[in-house]
Amino acid sequence: MERNRWYKDMVFYQIWPRSFYDGNGDGMGDLYGVYDKLDYLQQLGIDGIWFSPLYPSPGADCGYDIADYMDIDAMYGGMEAFKKVLHGAHERGMKVLMDLVVNHTSDEHEWFQKSRQRIEPYTDYYIWRPARPDGKLPNNWDSNFEGKAWTFDEVRGEYYLHLFAKKQPDLNMDNPLVREEVKKILRFWLDMGVDGFREDVITYISKPEGLPDDRLFPIYKGMPLYNHGPHIHEYLSEFKRDVLDHYDCVTLAEAPLVWPDQALKYIDEEKGQMDMMIQFQCQCADCFFSDYMPTKFDLRKLKRAFSSWQYKLEGKAWNMLYMENHDHPRIISRYGSEKFWKESGKMLAAAYLFQKGTPFVYQGQEIGMLNWKPESPEMYEDVQTRWQYENAATNKTPEQRLQRLWRSSRDSARTPVQWSDAENAGFTTGTPWFYVNPNYPQINVAQQEQDPDSILNFYRKAIRLRKKLAVVRYGSYQEHFPLDGNIYCYSRQMPGQKLLVLCSFADHPVSLRLPKGFDAASGKLILNNYARPCRKGLRPYETRVYLWE
Ligand code: GLC
């Protein structure tokens, strides 16, 4: 049966629940708050929400350490509040996606508690190994967050594998019972009416036989062995065949290290097991491999990332488009300019919202929130950031190390959404669980609602255009002047409609040329970020979108 791929016409919004909006005044973002803001999302033009984890969790990784997959944490309002939000979203024609985190659980999950005591059937739910005969760790893999990937458990007398924090033991997906548990979780939420899943580091779930040492990779040791592991497509096919195929749902695969050719093995519309992929290449234009290895921003690198995904997926698979999420610092502070805040915020929106694919907007991105820069490393909450401060770049001064975190930390994008210039940015009437970015009197939703020229209203307009113009959703993509180091220029075309997007990433004026066949005089300027565009050049961070029909 031909699937109705409804997600292709949609724009999604990611909610990181702790910091979205507090509806009950206890200082923590929650589902009452989400319910209150559904109309705000609808006015933005949002058709679906991806919720970062809402499940009960000790919070060692802000919810990505799950203690119970079939419930909603009481601090978010519990199941009743969730059902109300689900219903409210559906009433507005919005879809709801859950975050499925099954590479690992919390160490406080009942399965792990039983597994460490060897209580059946949980004994082999996780990846346990004794020390090597010479007393060394079972292998030389690194965790992504906290040093080595193995921690000794006194109760069981063995090491367990954790590719993330110590409190996130990896599940043993080779055990068919674990795969049955995953299917139960999928069915539970789909039966409730949820519309799909964003699947957390799903490319990590199949570990290689024998867990061999990594002898090649100098950093993140082990990653090339467990990423896209030997049985990954088999397990994903099983989930699809046994569960997903029986529901009208969408799946989104998070894939830390992946190129388009490899992505097609997962998301090819005929042969793949999932629908879209969250790739990291578009996040690596100012760093090498991870945000913690910063480099100078390189527009050509960004353009290559954008275009290779656009070209290679064309006609075969569908792109997921994003600029921000809860794992990366704010995009204006990275690829744009805090000095040209408004101009670059709008330009960065146009740089991705007119590409082919389904765009995701991360909370606060639509008002141009900026990186948070705390005065002290103690103020960071994130487990990865704290480890980095203690253990990386130790040859630098404390001041330099702190500044490195301003640029790299995930917490830069996790401060509460700035709703107004009221106390605590209007996020809560209580004491906020986390620091509010002190720039909230200047950057907030209420102010931008009033200002027709705001970043928020630019997002609204761009999203409206996406929905109005078929060429934005279905036209073919072409990049122009790929070697230009200042301008990103791309067009979209279909019979009868043609669109050109110009984005300057320069903080100074640059001269303007248009690709052959695109004559500005005959085109209609449908979106821009400077009042009077001049014929000769683009001003700092200027963007323009032209339409021919
Ligand atoms: C994913 C999540 C991230 C989390 C990690 C471990 O990358 O996006 O927030 O810390 O997986 O679950």
Coordinates of C-alpha atoms and ligand atoms in Angstrom, one line a residue:
M1 CA 0.0 0.0 0.0
E2 CA 1.3 3.5 -0.9
R3 CA 1.9 5.4 2.3
N4 CA 0.5 8.8 2.8
R5 CA 3.7 10.7 3.8
W6 CA 1.9 13.6 5.5
Y7 CA 5.1 14.7 7.2
K8 CA 6.4 16.1 3.9
D9 CA 4.0 19.0 4.1
M10 CA 4.7 19.8 7.7
V11 CA 6.8 22.0 9.9
F12 CA 7.7 20.6 13.3
Y13 CA 8.7 22.2 16.6
Q14 CA 10.9 20.6 19.2
I15 CA 10.0 21.0 22.8
W16 CA 12.7 20.4 25.5
P17 CA 10.1 20.2 28.2
R18 CA 12.1 21.4 31.3
S19 CA 12.6 24.8 29.7
F20 CA 9.6 25.4 27.5
Y21 CA 7.0 26.9 29.8
D22 CA 5.9 26.3 33.4
G23 CA 2.2 26.0 33.8
N24 CA 1.9 25.4 37.5
G25 CA 4.5 27.7 39.0
D26 CA 6.9 25.1 40.4
G27 CA 9.8 26.4 38.3
M28 CA 10.0 23.4 36.0
G29 CA 8.6 23.5 32.4
D30 CA 5.7 21.1 32.1
L31 CA 2.8 19.8 30.0
Y32 CA 0.3 22.4 31.5
G33 CA 2.7 25.0 30.0
V34 CA 2.7 23.2 26.7
Y35 CA -1.1 23.1 26.6
D36 CA -1.2 26.9 27.3
K37 CA 1.1 27.5 24.3
L38 CA -0.5 25.3 21.7
D39 CA -2.2 28.3 20.1
Y40 CA 1.2 30.1 20.0
L41 CA 2.6 27.1 18.1
Q42 CA -0.3 27.1 15.8
Q43 CA 0.1 30.7 15.0
L44 CA 3.7 30.1 14.2
G45 CA 2.5 27.6 11.6
I46 CA 3.6 24.4 13.4
D47 CA 2.0 21.1 12.4
G48 CA 3.7 18.8 14.8
I49 CA 5.7 18.6 18.0
W50 CA 8.7 16.4 18.9
F51 CA 8.9 16.1 22.6
S52 CA 12.3 15.4 24.1
P53 CA 11.8 12.7 26.8
L54 CA 8.8 13.2 29.2
Y55 CA 9.2 9.9 30.9
P56 CA 10.0 9.3 34.6
S57 CA 13.7 9.7 35.0
P58 CA 16.3 10.6 37.6
G59 CA 17.5 13.3 35.3
A60 CA 21.2 12.4 35.0
D61 CA 20.9 13.4 31.3
C62 CA 17.9 15.6 31.6
G63 CA 15.4 12.8 30.8
Y64 CA 17.5 10.8 28.3
D65 CA 18.0 8.4 31.1
I66 CA 14.6 6.7 31.3
A67 CA 13.4 4.8 34.4
D68 CA 9.9 3.9 33.0
Y69 CA 9.0 4.0 29.3
M70 CA 5.3 3.7 29.8
D71 CA 4.6 6.7 31.9
I72 CA 5.0 10.5 32.0
D73 CA 7.0 12.1 34.8
A74 CA 4.9 13.6 37.5
M75 CA 7.0 16.8 37.3
Y76 CA 5.6 17.3 33.8
G77 CA 2.0 16.7 35.0
G78 CA 1.9 12.9 34.5
M79 CA -0.2 10.9 32.0
E80 CA -3.3 13.0 32.5
A81 CA -1.6 16.2 31.4
F82 CA 0.0 14.4 28.5
K83 CA -3.3 13.0 27.2
K84 CA -4.7 16.5 27.4
V85 CA -1.8 17.9 25.3
L86 CA -2.1 15.0 22.8
H87 CA -5.8 15.7 22.4
G88 CA -5.3 19.5 22.2
A89 CA -2.6 19.0 19.6
H90 CA -4.8 16.7 17.5
E91 CA -7.7 19.1 17.7
R92 CA -5.5 21.7 16.1
G93 CA -4.4 19.3 13.4
M94 CA -0.9 18.9 15.0
K95 CA 1.0 15.6 15.2
V96 CA 2.9 14.5 18.3
L97 CA 6.2 12.6 18.3
M98 CA 7.8 11.0 21.3
D99 CA 11.5 10.5 21.9
L100 CA 12.3 6.8 21.9
V101 CA 15.6 6.3 23.8
V102 CA 16.4 2.6 23.6
N103 CA 20.1 2.4 23.2
H104 CA 20.2 2.7 27.0
T105 CA 18.0 3.1 30.0
S106 CA 18.6 4.8 33.4
D107 CA 20.5 2.6 35.9
E108 CA 17.4 3.2 38.1
H109 CA 15.2 1.3 35.6
E110 CA 13.7 -1.8 37.1
W111 CA 15.3 -3.9 34.3
F112 CA 18.8 -2.8 35.3
Q113 CA 18.1 -3.2 39.0
K114 CA 17.1 -6.8 38.3
S115 CA 19.8 -7.4 35.8
R116 CA 22.6 -6.5 38.2
Q117 CA 21.1 -9.1 40.6
R118 CA 20.9 -11.7 37.8
I119 CA 17.1 -12.0 38.2
E120 CA 15.6 -13.7 35.2
P121 CA 14.7 -12.8 32.5
Y122 CA 16.7 -9.6 33.0
T123 CA 20.2 -11.1 33.4
D124 CA 21.1 -10.4 29.7
Y125 CA 19.2 -7.2 29.2
Y126 CA 22.4 -5.2 29.4
I127 CA 26.0 -5.6 28.2
W128 CA 27.9 -7.1 31.1
R129 CA 31.5 -8.2 31.0
P130 CA 34.1 -9.3 33.5
A131 CA 37.5 -7.5 33.6
R132 CA 40.2 -8.8 31.2
P133 CA 42.5 -11.4 32.7
D134 CA 45.1 -8.7 33.2
G135 CA 42.6 -6.7 35.2
K136 CA 41.9 -4.1 32.5
L137 CA 38.5 -2.9 31.3
P138 CA 36.7 -5.2 28.9
N139 CA 37.7 -3.1 25.9
N140 CA 39.2 0.3 25.1
W141 CA 36.0 2.1 24.1
D142 CA 35.2 5.7 25.3
S143 CA 31.8 6.9 26.4
N144 CA 30.4 9.9 24.7
F145 CA 30.0 11.8 27.9
E146 CA 32.1 10.6 30.9
G147 CA 35.5 9.0 30.2
K148 CA 35.7 5.2 29.6
A149 CA 32.6 3.3 28.5
W150 CA 32.7 0.7 31.3
T151 CA 31.7 1.0 35.0
F152 CA 32.1 -1.7 37.6
D153 CA 29.0 -2.8 39.4
E154 CA 29.6 -4.1 42.9
V155 CA 26.3 -5.9 43.1
R156 CA 26.9 -8.1 40.0
G157 CA 30.6 -8.1 40.2
E158 CA 31.0 -7.2 36.5
Y159 CA 31.4 -4.1 34.3
Y160 CA 28.5 -2.8 32.3
L161 CA 28.8 -0.9 29.0
H162 CA 27.6 2.7 28.8
L163 CA 28.2 4.7 25.7
F164 CA 26.9 7.8 27.4
A165 CA 26.9 8.7 31.2
K166 CA 27.6 6.2 33.9
K167 CA 23.9 6.3 34.8
Q168 CA 22.9 5.3 31.3
P169 CA 23.7 1.6 30.8
D170 CA 23.4 0.3 27.3
L171 CA 20.7 -2.3 26.5
N172 CA 21.7 -5.5 24.9
M173 CA 19.6 -5.3 21.6
D174 CA 21.0 -8.7 20.5
N175 CA 18.7 -10.2 23.2
P176 CA 15.3 -10.9 21.5
L177 CA 13.5 -10.2 24.8
V178 CA 14.9 -6.6 24.7
R179 CA 13.6 -6.2 21.2
E180 CA 10.2 -7.3 22.3
E181 CA 10.3 -4.7 25.0
V182 CA 11.0 -2.0 22.4
K183 CA 8.0 -3.2 20.4
K184 CA 5.8 -3.1 23.5
I185 CA 6.9 0.5 24.1
L186 CA 6.2 1.5 20.5
R187 CA 2.7 -0.1 20.5
F188 CA 1.9 1.5 23.9
W189 CA 2.3 5.0 22.6
L190 CA 1.0 4.4 19.1
D191 CA -2.2 2.8 20.6
M192 CA -2.6 5.9 22.7
G193 CA -2.6 8.0 19.5
V194 CA 1.0 9.3 19.3
D195 CA 2.0 9.9 15.7
G196 CA 5.6 8.7 15.6
F197 CA 9.0 8.7 17.2
R198 CA 12.3 10.5 17.1
E199 CA 14.7 7.6 17.8
D200 CA 17.7 8.6 20.0
V201 CA 21.2 7.5 18.7
I202 CA 19.4 4.7 17.0
T203 CA 22.4 3.9 14.8
Y204 CA 24.3 2.7 18.0
I205 CA 22.0 -0.1 19.1
S206 CA 23.8 -3.0 17.5
K207 CA 27.2 -3.7 19.0
P208 CA 29.8 -5.8 17.1
E209 CA 30.2 -9.4 18.1
G210 CA 32.9 -9.8 20.7
L211 CA 33.1 -6.0 21.4
P212 CA 36.6 -5.7 19.9
D213 CA 39.1 -3.0 20.8
D214 CA 39.1 0.0 18.5
R215 CA 42.6 0.2 17.0
L216 CA 42.0 3.0 14.6
F217 CA 39.9 5.9 15.8
P218 CA 41.9 8.3 18.0
I219 CA 38.9 9.9 19.7
Y220 CA 35.5 8.6 20.8
K221 CA 37.1 5.1 20.6
G222 CA 34.7 2.4 19.6
M223 CA 32.3 4.6 17.7
P224 CA 33.2 3.3 14.2
L225 CA 32.5 -0.2 15.5
Y226 CA 29.2 0.3 17.2
N227 CA 27.8 3.1 15.0
H228 CA 25.9 1.4 12.1
G229 CA 26.6 -2.0 13.8
P230 CA 26.2 -5.4 12.2
H231 CA 22.5 -6.0 12.9
I232 CA 21.2 -2.5 12.8
H233 CA 19.1 -2.9 9.7
E234 CA 17.8 -6.2 10.8
Y235 CA 16.6 -4.9 14.1
L236 CA 15.0 -1.8 12.6
S237 CA 13.3 -3.9 10.0
E238 CA 11.9 -6.1 12.7
F239 CA 10.5 -3.0 14.5
K240 CA 9.0 -1.8 11.3
R241 CA 7.5 -5.2 10.2
D242 CA 6.1 -6.1 13.6
V243 CA 4.9 -2.7 14.7
L244 CA 5.4 0.5 12.7
D245 CA 3.9 -0.9 9.5
H246 CA 0.7 -1.4 11.3
Y247 CA 0.2 2.3 12.2
D248 CA 0.1 5.6 10.3
C249 CA 3.2 7.0 11.9
V250 CA 6.5 8.7 11.1
T251 CA 10.0 7.8 12.4
L252 CA 13.1 10.0 12.6
A253 CA 16.5 8.5 13.1
E254 CA 19.2 10.3 15.1
A255 CA 22.5 9.4 13.5
P256 CA 25.7 11.0 14.9
L257 CA 28.1 10.1 12.2
V258 CA 26.5 9.5 8.8
W259 CA 26.8 10.4 5.2
P260 CA 24.0 10.6 2.7
D261 CA 24.9 7.3 0.9
Q262 CA 24.8 5.5 4.2
A263 CA 21.6 7.3 5.3
L264 CA 19.8 5.9 2.3
K265 CA 20.2 2.4 3.8
Y266 CA 18.0 3.6 6.6
I267 CA 15.6 6.0 4.9
D268 CA 15.3 5.1 1.2
E269 CA 11.5 5.3 0.7
E270 CA 11.3 1.9 -0.9
K271 CA 13.8 -0.1 1.0
G272 CA 14.5 1.8 4.2
Q273 CA 13.3 1.1 7.7
M274 CA 12.7 4.7 8.8
D275 CA 11.4 8.0 7.3
M276 CA 13.9 10.8 8.0
M277 CA 17.3 11.2 9.5
I278 CA 18.8 13.8 11.9
Q279 CA 22.3 14.1 10.5
F280 CA 25.1 16.1 12.1
Q281 CA 27.0 17.4 9.1
C282 CA 25.1 20.7 9.1
Q283 CA 26.2 21.1 12.7
C284 CA 29.9 20.8 11.9
A285 CA 30.7 24.0 9.9
D286 CA 32.4 25.5 13.0
C287 CA 33.8 22.5 14.6
F288 CA 35.5 19.2 13.9
F289 CA 33.3 16.3 14.7
S290 CA 31.8 17.7 17.9
D291 CA 31.0 21.1 19.3
Y292 CA 33.8 20.6 21.8
M293 CA 36.4 20.8 19.0
P294 CA 35.7 24.3 17.7
T295 CA 37.1 25.6 14.4
K296 CA 36.5 28.8 12.5
F297 CA 33.1 28.9 10.9
D298 CA 33.4 27.8 7.3
L299 CA 30.5 28.6 5.0
R300 CA 31.7 26.3 2.3
K301 CA 31.6 23.4 4.7
L302 CA 28.1 24.3 5.6
K303 CA 27.0 24.6 2.0
R304 CA 28.6 21.2 1.1
A305 CA 26.7 19.6 4.0
F306 CA 23.4 21.2 2.9
S307 CA 23.8 20.4 -0.8
S308 CA 25.1 16.9 -0.6
W309 CA 22.1 15.9 1.4
Q310 CA 19.7 17.7 -0.9
Y311 CA 21.3 16.2 -4.0
K312 CA 21.8 12.7 -2.8
L313 CA 18.4 12.1 -1.3
E314 CA 16.5 13.6 -4.3
G315 CA 13.8 11.3 -5.5
K316 CA 14.9 8.6 -3.1
A317 CA 14.4 9.8 0.5
W318 CA 13.2 12.8 2.4
N319 CA 15.4 15.3 4.3
M320 CA 14.9 16.4 7.9
L321 CA 16.0 20.1 8.1
Y322 CA 17.2 21.8 11.2
M323 CA 19.5 24.4 12.6
E324 CA 19.1 23.9 16.3
N325 CA 18.2 21.4 18.9
H326 CA 18.9 20.7 22.6
D327 CA 22.3 19.2 21.8
H328 CA 24.0 22.3 20.2
P329 CA 24.6 25.9 21.1
R330 CA 22.4 28.5 19.6
I331 CA 22.8 29.0 15.9
I332 CA 23.0 32.8 15.7
S333 CA 25.9 32.7 18.2
R334 CA 27.6 30.1 15.9
Y335 CA 26.9 30.7 12.2
G336 CA 25.4 34.2 12.5
S337 CA 26.4 37.2 14.5
E338 CA 25.2 38.4 17.9
K339 CA 26.1 42.0 16.7
F340 CA 23.8 41.6 13.7
W341 CA 21.4 39.6 15.8
K342 CA 18.1 40.3 14.0
E343 CA 19.6 40.3 10.5
S344 CA 21.5 37.0 10.9
G345 CA 18.6 35.4 12.8
K346 CA 16.3 35.9 9.9
M347 CA 19.0 35.0 7.3
L348 CA 19.7 31.7 9.1
A349 CA 15.9 30.9 9.0
A350 CA 15.8 31.5 5.2
A351 CA 19.0 29.4 4.7
Y352 CA 17.2 26.2 5.7
L353 CA 13.4 26.8 5.7
F354 CA 13.3 26.9 1.9
Q355 CA 15.3 23.7 1.3
K356 CA 13.5 20.5 0.4
G357 CA 12.5 18.5 3.4
T358 CA 10.6 18.8 6.7
P359 CA 11.9 21.6 8.8
F360 CA 12.1 21.4 12.6
V361 CA 12.3 24.6 14.8
Y362 CA 13.8 24.3 18.2
Q363 CA 12.2 26.2 21.1
G364 CA 13.4 29.8 21.3
Q365 CA 15.1 29.6 17.8
E366 CA 12.1 31.4 16.4
I367 CA 12.8 34.5 18.6
G368 CA 16.6 34.3 18.0
M369 CA 17.7 33.2 21.4
L370 CA 21.4 33.4 22.0
N371 CA 24.0 31.4 23.8
W372 CA 24.0 31.5 27.6
K373 CA 27.4 32.6 29.1
P374 CA 27.5 31.8 32.8
E375 CA 30.1 33.4 35.0
S376 CA 31.2 30.1 36.6
P377 CA 31.5 26.5 35.4
E378 CA 29.6 25.5 38.5
M379 CA 26.4 26.9 37.0
Y380 CA 26.4 24.2 34.2
E381 CA 23.9 21.4 34.7
D382 CA 24.7 19.2 31.7
V383 CA 26.7 16.0 32.5
Q384 CA 28.7 16.3 29.3
T385 CA 29.6 19.9 29.9
R386 CA 30.7 19.3 33.4
W387 CA 33.0 16.4 32.3
Q388 CA 34.5 18.5 29.6
Y389 CA 35.3 21.3 32.0
E390 CA 37.1 19.0 34.4
N391 CA 38.9 16.8 31.8
A392 CA 39.4 18.6 28.5
A393 CA 41.7 21.4 27.5
T394 CA 43.3 21.1 31.0
N395 CA 46.3 23.0 29.7
K396 CA 44.2 26.2 29.4
T397 CA 43.4 28.7 32.1
P398 CA 40.1 28.3 33.9
E399 CA 38.9 31.4 32.2
Q400 CA 39.7 30.0 28.7
R401 CA 38.1 26.7 29.6
L402 CA 34.9 28.5 30.7
Q403 CA 34.8 30.5 27.4
R404 CA 35.2 27.3 25.5
L405 CA 32.1 26.0 27.2
W406 CA 30.1 29.2 26.3
R407 CA 30.7 28.2 22.7
S408 CA 30.4 24.4 23.0
S409 CA 28.0 23.5 25.8
R410 CA 24.5 22.1 25.2
D411 CA 23.4 24.2 28.2
S412 CA 23.8 27.3 25.9
A413 CA 20.5 26.2 24.3
R414 CA 18.8 24.9 27.4
T415 CA 17.9 28.0 29.3
P416 CA 14.2 28.7 29.7
V417 CA 12.3 30.1 26.7
Q418 CA 12.0 33.9 27.0
W419 CA 8.3 34.7 26.9
S420 CA 8.3 38.3 28.1
D421 CA 10.3 40.9 29.9
A422 CA 8.6 40.0 33.2
E423 CA 10.6 38.4 36.0
N424 CA 12.3 35.1 34.9
A425 CA 11.4 35.9 31.3
G426 CA 7.8 35.0 32.1
F427 CA 8.8 31.4 32.0
T428 CA 7.6 30.7 35.6
T429 CA 6.0 32.5 38.5
G430 CA 8.2 30.3 40.8
T431 CA 11.9 29.9 41.0
P432 CA 13.2 28.6 37.7
W433 CA 14.9 25.2 37.7
F434 CA 17.8 26.7 35.6
Y435 CA 19.3 30.1 34.9
V436 CA 17.5 32.5 32.6
N437 CA 19.6 34.2 29.9
P438 CA 20.0 37.8 31.2
N439 CA 19.3 39.1 27.8
Y440 CA 15.5 38.4 28.2
P441 CA 14.4 42.0 28.5
Q442 CA 15.6 42.5 24.9
I443 CA 14.8 39.1 23.4
N444 CA 11.4 37.7 24.2
V445 CA 8.2 36.5 22.6
A446 CA 5.9 39.3 23.8
Q447 CA 8.1 42.0 22.4
Q448 CA 8.4 40.2 19.1
E449 CA 4.6 39.6 18.8
Q450 CA 4.2 43.4 18.7
D451 CA 7.0 44.1 16.2
P452 CA 6.1 43.3 12.6
D453 CA 9.8 43.3 11.8
S454 CA 10.8 40.7 14.4
I455 CA 12.5 37.4 14.0
L456 CA 9.4 35.7 15.2
N457 CA 7.3 37.3 12.5
F458 CA 9.9 36.5 9.9
Y459 CA 9.6 32.8 10.9
R460 CA 5.8 33.0 10.6
K461 CA 6.0 34.5 7.2
A462 CA 8.6 32.0 5.9
I463 CA 6.6 29.1 7.2
R464 CA 3.4 30.5 5.6
L465 CA 5.3 30.8 2.3
R466 CA 6.4 27.2 2.5
K467 CA 2.9 26.1 2.9
K468 CA 1.5 28.3 0.2
L469 CA 4.1 27.5 -2.5
A470 CA 4.3 23.9 -3.8
V471 CA 7.8 24.7 -5.2
V472 CA 9.2 25.0 -1.6
R473 CA 7.9 21.6 -0.7
Y474 CA 8.3 19.7 -3.9
G475 CA 10.5 21.6 -6.3
S476 CA 14.0 20.4 -7.2
Y477 CA 17.0 22.0 -5.4
Q478 CA 20.0 23.5 -7.0
E479 CA 22.9 25.4 -5.3
H480 CA 24.6 28.2 -7.2
F481 CA 28.2 29.6 -6.7
P482 CA 29.2 26.8 -4.4
L483 CA 32.7 28.2 -4.0
D484 CA 31.6 31.6 -2.9
G485 CA 32.8 32.1 0.7
N486 CA 30.2 34.8 1.7
I487 CA 26.9 33.8 0.0
Y488 CA 24.8 30.8 0.1
C489 CA 22.5 30.8 -2.9
Y490 CA 20.1 28.1 -3.9
S491 CA 17.1 27.8 -6.1
R492 CA 14.0 25.5 -6.2
Q493 CA 12.1 24.8 -9.4
M494 CA 9.1 23.0 -10.7
P495 CA 7.0 23.5 -13.8
G496 CA 5.5 27.0 -13.5
Q497 CA 7.3 28.1 -10.3
K498 CA 10.8 29.1 -9.5
L499 CA 12.3 30.4 -6.3
L500 CA 15.7 31.8 -5.5
V501 CA 17.2 32.2 -2.0
L502 CA 20.1 34.5 -1.3
C503 CA 21.8 34.4 2.1
S504 CA 24.9 36.5 3.0
F505 CA 26.9 35.1 5.8
A506 CA 29.3 38.2 5.7
D507 CA 29.4 40.9 8.4
H508 CA 30.2 43.4 5.7
P509 CA 28.6 44.4 2.3
V510 CA 29.2 42.0 -0.6
S511 CA 28.5 42.5 -4.2
L512 CA 25.6 40.7 -5.7
R513 CA 25.3 38.5 -8.8
L514 CA 22.5 36.3 -9.7
P515 CA 22.7 32.9 -11.4
K516 CA 21.9 32.7 -15.1
G517 CA 18.2 32.5 -15.8
F518 CA 17.2 34.4 -12.7
D519 CA 16.5 38.0 -13.5
A520 CA 15.6 39.9 -10.4
A521 CA 13.7 42.5 -12.3
S522 CA 11.1 40.0 -13.5
G523 CA 10.9 38.1 -10.1
K524 CA 8.9 39.0 -7.1
L525 CA 10.7 39.7 -3.9
I526 CA 8.6 37.7 -1.4
L527 CA 10.8 37.8 1.7
N528 CA 13.8 39.8 2.9
N529 CA 15.4 41.3 6.0
Y530 CA 16.3 44.8 5.0
A531 CA 13.8 47.4 4.2
R532 CA 15.1 48.6 0.8
P533 CA 17.1 46.0 -1.0
C534 CA 19.8 47.6 -3.1
R535 CA 20.5 46.4 -6.6
K536 CA 24.2 46.2 -6.4
G537 CA 25.0 44.3 -3.2
L538 CA 23.9 42.5 -0.1
R539 CA 24.3 44.1 3.3
P540 CA 25.6 42.3 6.3
Y541 CA 23.7 39.0 6.7
E542 CA 21.1 40.1 4.2
T543 CA 18.7 37.5 2.8
R544 CA 16.2 37.7 -0.1
V545 CA 13.8 35.2 -1.5
Y546 CA 12.5 35.8 -5.1
L547 CA 9.7 34.0 -6.8
W548 CA 8.9 33.6 -10.5
E549 CA 5.5 32.2 -11.5
Ligands
GLC1 C1 21.1 12.0 22.0 C2 20.3 13.1 22.6 C3 21.1 13.7 23.7 C4 21.4 12.6 24.7 C5 22.1 11.4 24.1 C6 22.1 10.2 25.0 O1 22.2 12.4 21.3 O2 19.9 14.0 21.7 O3 20.5 14.8 24.3 O4 22.2 13.1 25.8 O5 21.5 11.0 22.9 O6 20.8 9.8 25.1

